[in-house]
mmCIF file of C-alpha atoms in Angstrom:
data_model
loop_
_atom_site.group_PDB
_atom_site.id
_atom_site.type_symbol
_atom_site.label_atom_id
_atom_site.label_comp_id
_atom_site.label_asym_id
_atom_site.label_seq_id
_atom_site.Cartn_x
_atom_site.Cartn_y
_atom_site.Cartn_z
ATOM 1 C CA GLU P 1 1.015 -62.928 24.537
ATOM 2 C CA THR P 2 0.769 -59.954 22.176
ATOM 3 C CA LYS P 3 1.557 -60.262 18.548
ATOM 4 C CA LYS P 4 4.504 -58.300 17.316
ATOM 5 C CA SER P 5 3.854 -56.425 14.213
ATOM 6 C CA SER P 6 6.162 -57.268 11.335
ATOM 7 C CA SER P 7 8.865 -54.702 10.437
ATOM 8 C CA LYS P 8 7.673 -54.767 6.804
ATOM 9 C CA SER P 9 4.418 -52.951 5.937
ATOM 10 C CA SER P 10 2.311 -53.955 3.057
ATOM 11 C CA VAL P 11 1.582 -51.272 0.491
ATOM 12 C CA SER P 12 -1.130 -52.020 -2.074
ATOM 13 C CA VAL P 13 -0.089 -49.324 -4.586
ATOM 14 C CA PRO P 14 3.626 -49.040 -5.483
ATOM 15 C CA LEU P 15 5.341 -45.910 -4.527
ATOM 16 C CA TYR P 16 5.783 -43.432 -7.378
ATOM 17 C CA ALA P 17 3.246 -45.251 -9.484
ATOM 18 C CA THR P 18 2.208 -43.701 -12.793
ATOM 19 C CA GLU P 19 -0.741 -44.608 -15.066
ATOM 20 C CA GLY P 20 1.570 -46.599 -17.425
ATOM 21 C CA GLY P 21 2.811 -48.589 -14.453
ATOM 22 C CA GLU P 22 6.308 -47.026 -14.767
ATOM 23 C CA ASP P 23 8.146 -45.830 -11.637
ATOM 24 C CA ALA P 24 7.985 -41.934 -11.767
ATOM 25 C CA SER P 25 11.393 -41.738 -10.011
ATOM 26 C CA LYS P 26 12.848 -43.236 -13.213
ATOM 27 C CA LYS P 27 11.416 -40.513 -15.403
ATOM 28 C CA ARG P 28 14.022 -37.841 -15.889
ATOM 29 C CA LYS P 29 13.478 -34.251 -16.860
ATOM 30 C CA THR P 30 15.711 -32.441 -19.148
ATOM 31 C CA LEU P 31 17.808 -29.638 -17.543
ATOM 32 C CA ALA P 32 15.688 -26.983 -19.320
ATOM 33 C CA GLN P 33 12.534 -28.611 -17.857
ATOM 34 C CA ALA P 34 14.103 -28.903 -14.478
ATOM 35 C CA PHE P 35 15.281 -25.352 -14.187
ATOM 36 C CA ASN P 36 12.701 -23.675 -16.538
ATOM 37 C CA ASN P 37 15.535 -21.833 -18.331
ATOM 38 C CA MET P 38 13.032 -20.016 -20.699
ATOM 39 C CA GLY P 39 11.047 -18.742 -17.857
ATOM 40 C CA ARG P 40 14.098 -17.622 -15.926
ATOM 41 C CA ALA P 41 15.528 -15.854 -19.031
ATOM 42 C CA GLU P 42 12.181 -14.027 -19.509
ATOM 43 C CA MET P 43 11.976 -12.899 -15.873
ATOM 44 C CA ASP P 44 15.559 -11.728 -16.038
ATOM 45 C CA ARG P 45 14.773 -9.698 -19.114
ATOM 46 C CA ARG P 46 11.728 -8.113 -17.380
ATOM 47 C CA ILE P 47 13.797 -7.321 -14.275
ATOM 48 C CA ARG P 48 16.497 -5.682 -16.353
ATOM 49 C CA ARG P 49 13.906 -3.560 -18.229
ATOM 50 C CA PHE P 50 12.343 -2.538 -14.946
ATOM 51 C CA PHE P 51 15.563 -1.381 -13.452
ATOM 52 C CA PHE P 52 16.691 0.451 -16.709
ATOM 53 C CA ALA P 53 13.324 2.052 -17.471
ATOM 54 C CA SER P 54 12.847 3.218 -13.833
ATOM 55 C CA SER P 55 16.402 4.442 -13.547
ATOM 56 C CA LEU P 56 17.005 2.399 -10.511
ATOM 57 C CA PRO P 57 20.413 1.886 -9.160
ATOM 58 C CA PHE P 58 21.689 -1.629 -9.567
ATOM 59 C CA ASN P 59 22.595 -1.934 -5.980
ATOM 60 C CA VAL P 60 18.864 -2.147 -5.212
ATOM 61 C CA ALA P 61 19.330 -5.830 -6.330
ATOM 62 C CA ARG P 62 21.620 -6.277 -3.218
ATOM 63 C CA SER P 63 18.829 -5.340 -0.887
ATOM 64 C CA PRO P 64 17.439 -8.207 1.159
ATOM 65 C CA TYR P 65 13.917 -6.648 0.786
ATOM 66 C CA TRP P 66 14.234 -6.900 -3.067
ATOM 67 C CA LYS P 67 15.290 -10.583 -2.729
ATOM 68 C CA ASP P 68 12.372 -11.180 -0.315
ATOM 69 C CA VAL P 69 9.910 -9.592 -2.827
ATOM 70 C CA VAL P 70 11.283 -11.704 -5.779
ATOM 71 C CA THR P 71 11.380 -14.949 -3.725
ATOM 72 C CA GLY P 72 7.844 -14.307 -2.377
ATOM 73 C CA LEU P 73 6.431 -13.770 -5.823
ATOM 74 C CA ALA P 74 8.172 -16.910 -7.196
ATOM 75 C CA ASN P 75 6.958 -19.031 -4.235
ATOM 76 C CA CYS P 76 3.346 -17.705 -4.056
ATOM 77 C CA SER P 77 2.156 -18.653 -7.454
ATOM 78 C CA LEU P 78 -0.662 -16.042 -7.338
ATOM 79 C CA SER P 79 -2.104 -16.121 -10.848
ATOM 80 C CA GLY P 80 -3.741 -12.849 -11.669
ATOM 81 C CA TYR P 81 -1.844 -10.871 -8.915
ATOM 82 C CA VAL P 82 -1.621 -7.194 -9.625
ATOM 83 C CA PRO P 83 0.925 -5.191 -7.676
ATOM 84 C CA PRO P 84 -0.271 -2.248 -5.678
ATOM 85 C CA SER P 85 -0.736 1.066 -7.508
ATOM 86 C CA SER P 86 1.402 4.085 -6.673
ATOM 87 C CA GLU P 87 -1.586 5.510 -4.885
ATOM 88 C CA LYS P 88 -1.877 2.475 -2.788
ATOM 89 C CA LEU P 89 1.740 2.391 -2.140
ATOM 90 C CA SER P 90 1.848 6.011 -1.045
ATOM 91 C CA THR P 91 -0.841 5.348 1.622
ATOM 92 C CA ILE P 92 0.483 1.908 2.726
ATOM 93 C CA ILE P 93 3.949 3.310 2.877
ATOM 94 C CA LEU P 94 2.950 5.660 5.789
ATOM 95 C CA ALA P 95 1.782 2.686 7.839
ATOM 96 C CA GLU P 96 5.123 0.845 6.914
ATOM 97 C CA LYS P 97 7.103 3.874 7.939
ATOM 98 C CA ALA P 98 5.265 4.031 11.325
ATOM 99 C CA ASN P 99 6.072 0.250 11.724
ATOM 100 C CA ILE P 100 9.705 0.707 10.790
ATOM 101 C CA GLU P 101 10.076 3.662 13.201
ATOM 102 C CA LYS P 102 8.555 1.420 16.015
ATOM 103 C CA LEU P 103 11.153 -1.189 15.250
ATOM 104 C CA LEU P 104 13.944 1.392 15.168
ATOM 105 C CA GLU P 105 12.920 2.803 18.531
ATOM 106 C CA LYS P 106 13.963 -0.455 20.142
ATOM 107 C CA LYS P 107 17.391 -0.272 18.460
ATOM 108 C CA LYS P 108 17.823 3.394 19.349
ATOM 109 C CA PHE P 109 17.311 2.551 23.078
ATOM 110 C CA SER P 110 20.724 0.878 22.995
ATOM 111 C CA TRP P 111 22.185 4.197 21.964
ATOM 112 C CA ILE P 112 21.330 5.584 25.406
ATOM 113 C CA GLN P 113 22.996 2.664 27.083
ATOM 114 C CA TYR P 114 26.109 2.027 24.942
ATOM 115 C CA GLY P 115 26.495 5.056 22.683
ATOM 116 C CA VAL P 116 26.489 5.360 18.938
ATOM 117 C CA SER P 117 29.036 6.462 16.326
ATOM 118 C CA ILE P 118 27.863 8.656 13.473
ATOM 119 C CA VAL P 119 29.528 7.760 10.146
ATOM 120 C CA SER P 120 29.387 9.887 6.947
ATOM 121 C CA ASP P 121 30.456 8.714 3.544
ATOM 122 C CA GLY P 122 30.446 10.757 0.424
ATOM 123 C CA TRP P 123 29.646 9.322 -3.078
ATOM 124 C CA THR P 124 28.269 10.285 -6.481
ATOM 125 C CA ASP P 125 25.108 8.776 -7.792
ATOM 126 C CA ILE P 126 24.378 7.807 -11.418
ATOM 127 C CA GLN P 127 23.112 11.422 -12.146
ATOM 128 C CA ARG P 128 26.645 12.581 -10.899
ATOM 129 C CA ARG P 129 25.144 14.311 -7.876
ATOM 130 C CA PRO P 130 27.489 14.434 -4.897
ATOM 131 C CA LEU P 131 25.705 12.811 -1.933
ATOM 132 C CA ILE P 132 26.602 12.350 1.774
ATOM 133 C CA ASN P 133 25.166 9.469 3.697
ATOM 134 C CA PHE P 134 24.948 9.445 7.451
ATOM 135 C CA ILE P 135 24.687 6.065 9.319
ATOM 136 C CA ALA P 136 24.425 5.298 12.953
ATOM 137 C CA TYR P 137 26.584 2.379 14.144
ATOM 138 C CA SER P 138 26.006 0.878 17.562
ATOM 139 C CA LEU P 139 25.872 -2.612 19.098
ATOM 140 C CA ASP P 140 22.850 -3.386 16.928
ATOM 141 C CA GLU P 141 22.862 -3.185 13.168
ATOM 142 C CA PRO P 142 23.758 -0.016 11.470
ATOM 143 C CA ILE P 143 20.887 2.364 10.836
ATOM 144 C CA PHE P 144 20.674 4.672 7.877
ATOM 145 C CA LEU P 145 19.889 8.196 9.148
ATOM 146 C CA LYS P 146 19.815 10.383 6.023
ATOM 147 C CA CYS P 147 21.353 11.331 2.770
ATOM 148 C CA VAL P 148 22.245 15.000 1.884
ATOM 149 C CA ASP P 149 22.467 16.205 -1.696
ATOM 150 C CA ALA P 150 25.588 18.355 -1.669
ATOM 151 C CA SER P 151 25.268 19.776 -5.142
ATOM 152 C CA GLY P 152 26.642 23.279 -5.254
ATOM 153 C CA GLU P 153 28.374 22.968 -1.951
ATOM 154 C CA TYR P 154 32.017 22.963 -1.285
ATOM 155 C CA LYS P 155 32.531 19.908 0.917
ATOM 156 C CA ASP P 156 35.035 21.193 3.291
ATOM 157 C CA VAL P 157 35.399 20.966 7.056
ATOM 158 C CA GLU P 158 32.912 23.793 7.824
ATOM 159 C CA TYR P 159 30.148 22.260 5.586
ATOM 160 C CA LEU P 160 30.712 18.810 7.055
ATOM 161 C CA LYS P 161 30.801 20.160 10.607
ATOM 162 C CA GLY P 162 27.368 21.794 10.150
ATOM 163 C CA LEU P 163 25.932 18.616 8.738
ATOM 164 C CA PHE P 164 27.371 16.476 11.610
ATOM 165 C CA ILE P 165 26.002 18.925 14.292
ATOM 166 C CA GLU P 166 22.592 18.732 12.707
ATOM 167 C CA VAL P 167 22.657 14.898 12.652
ATOM 168 C CA ILE P 168 24.130 14.768 16.288
ATOM 169 C CA LYS P 169 21.272 16.920 17.500
ATOM 170 C CA GLU P 170 18.743 14.536 15.875
ATOM 171 C CA VAL P 171 20.467 11.436 17.435
ATOM 172 C CA GLY P 172 20.928 13.056 20.824
ATOM 173 C CA GLU P 173 24.191 14.743 21.835
ATOM 174 C CA ASP P 174 24.601 12.597 24.906
ATOM 175 C CA ASN P 175 24.350 9.371 22.833
ATOM 176 C CA VAL P 176 27.098 10.138 20.347
ATOM 177 C CA VAL P 177 30.501 8.597 21.037
ATOM 178 C CA GLN P 178 32.304 9.828 17.976
ATOM 179 C CA PRO P 179 31.743 11.149 14.450
ATOM 180 C CA ILE P 180 33.562 9.322 11.667
ATOM 181 C CA THR P 181 34.051 10.589 8.146
ATOM 182 C CA ASP P 182 35.962 9.499 4.956
ATOM 183 C CA ASN P 183 38.683 11.685 3.568
ATOM 184 C CA ALA P 184 36.592 14.652 2.542
ATOM 185 C CA PRO P 185 38.561 17.810 1.723
#
């Protein structure tokens, strides 16, 4: 007959033991220690300064890529990490652009099958320049196509028609289901 092992296992060292013999689970941290409020406040200050000094629009903070960078930095704990220089970024960005274009080609393939809507939206940036965004909407996620600086232009039907024709040619005339615009004059 085989011996049945007991349901209780013997542990020679108490779980959560500390040098003083206290149970570590009973040691409580203050809220400031638990959430590192001073460190968070300092990082928030640095981020605010970065946005302000670089004249970055605050909606950059909504970007999932921005959040990915910040989360990655917080989780990596890379002491001594130095971010890439502008020279390195300008060379790496070409490789990243090629990678993004490759990913977008897969999405653009659905345009041939199902069609795509071209949407324009006019807005004014923080330097008070009138800009017009063009975005492609299809079954997949929307894809930003381009932004046009319309400074010095009268944004009437003829001007918008010319911009739409240019974008439609880039996307492929047979792929476009409809153009959509806001209430431009």
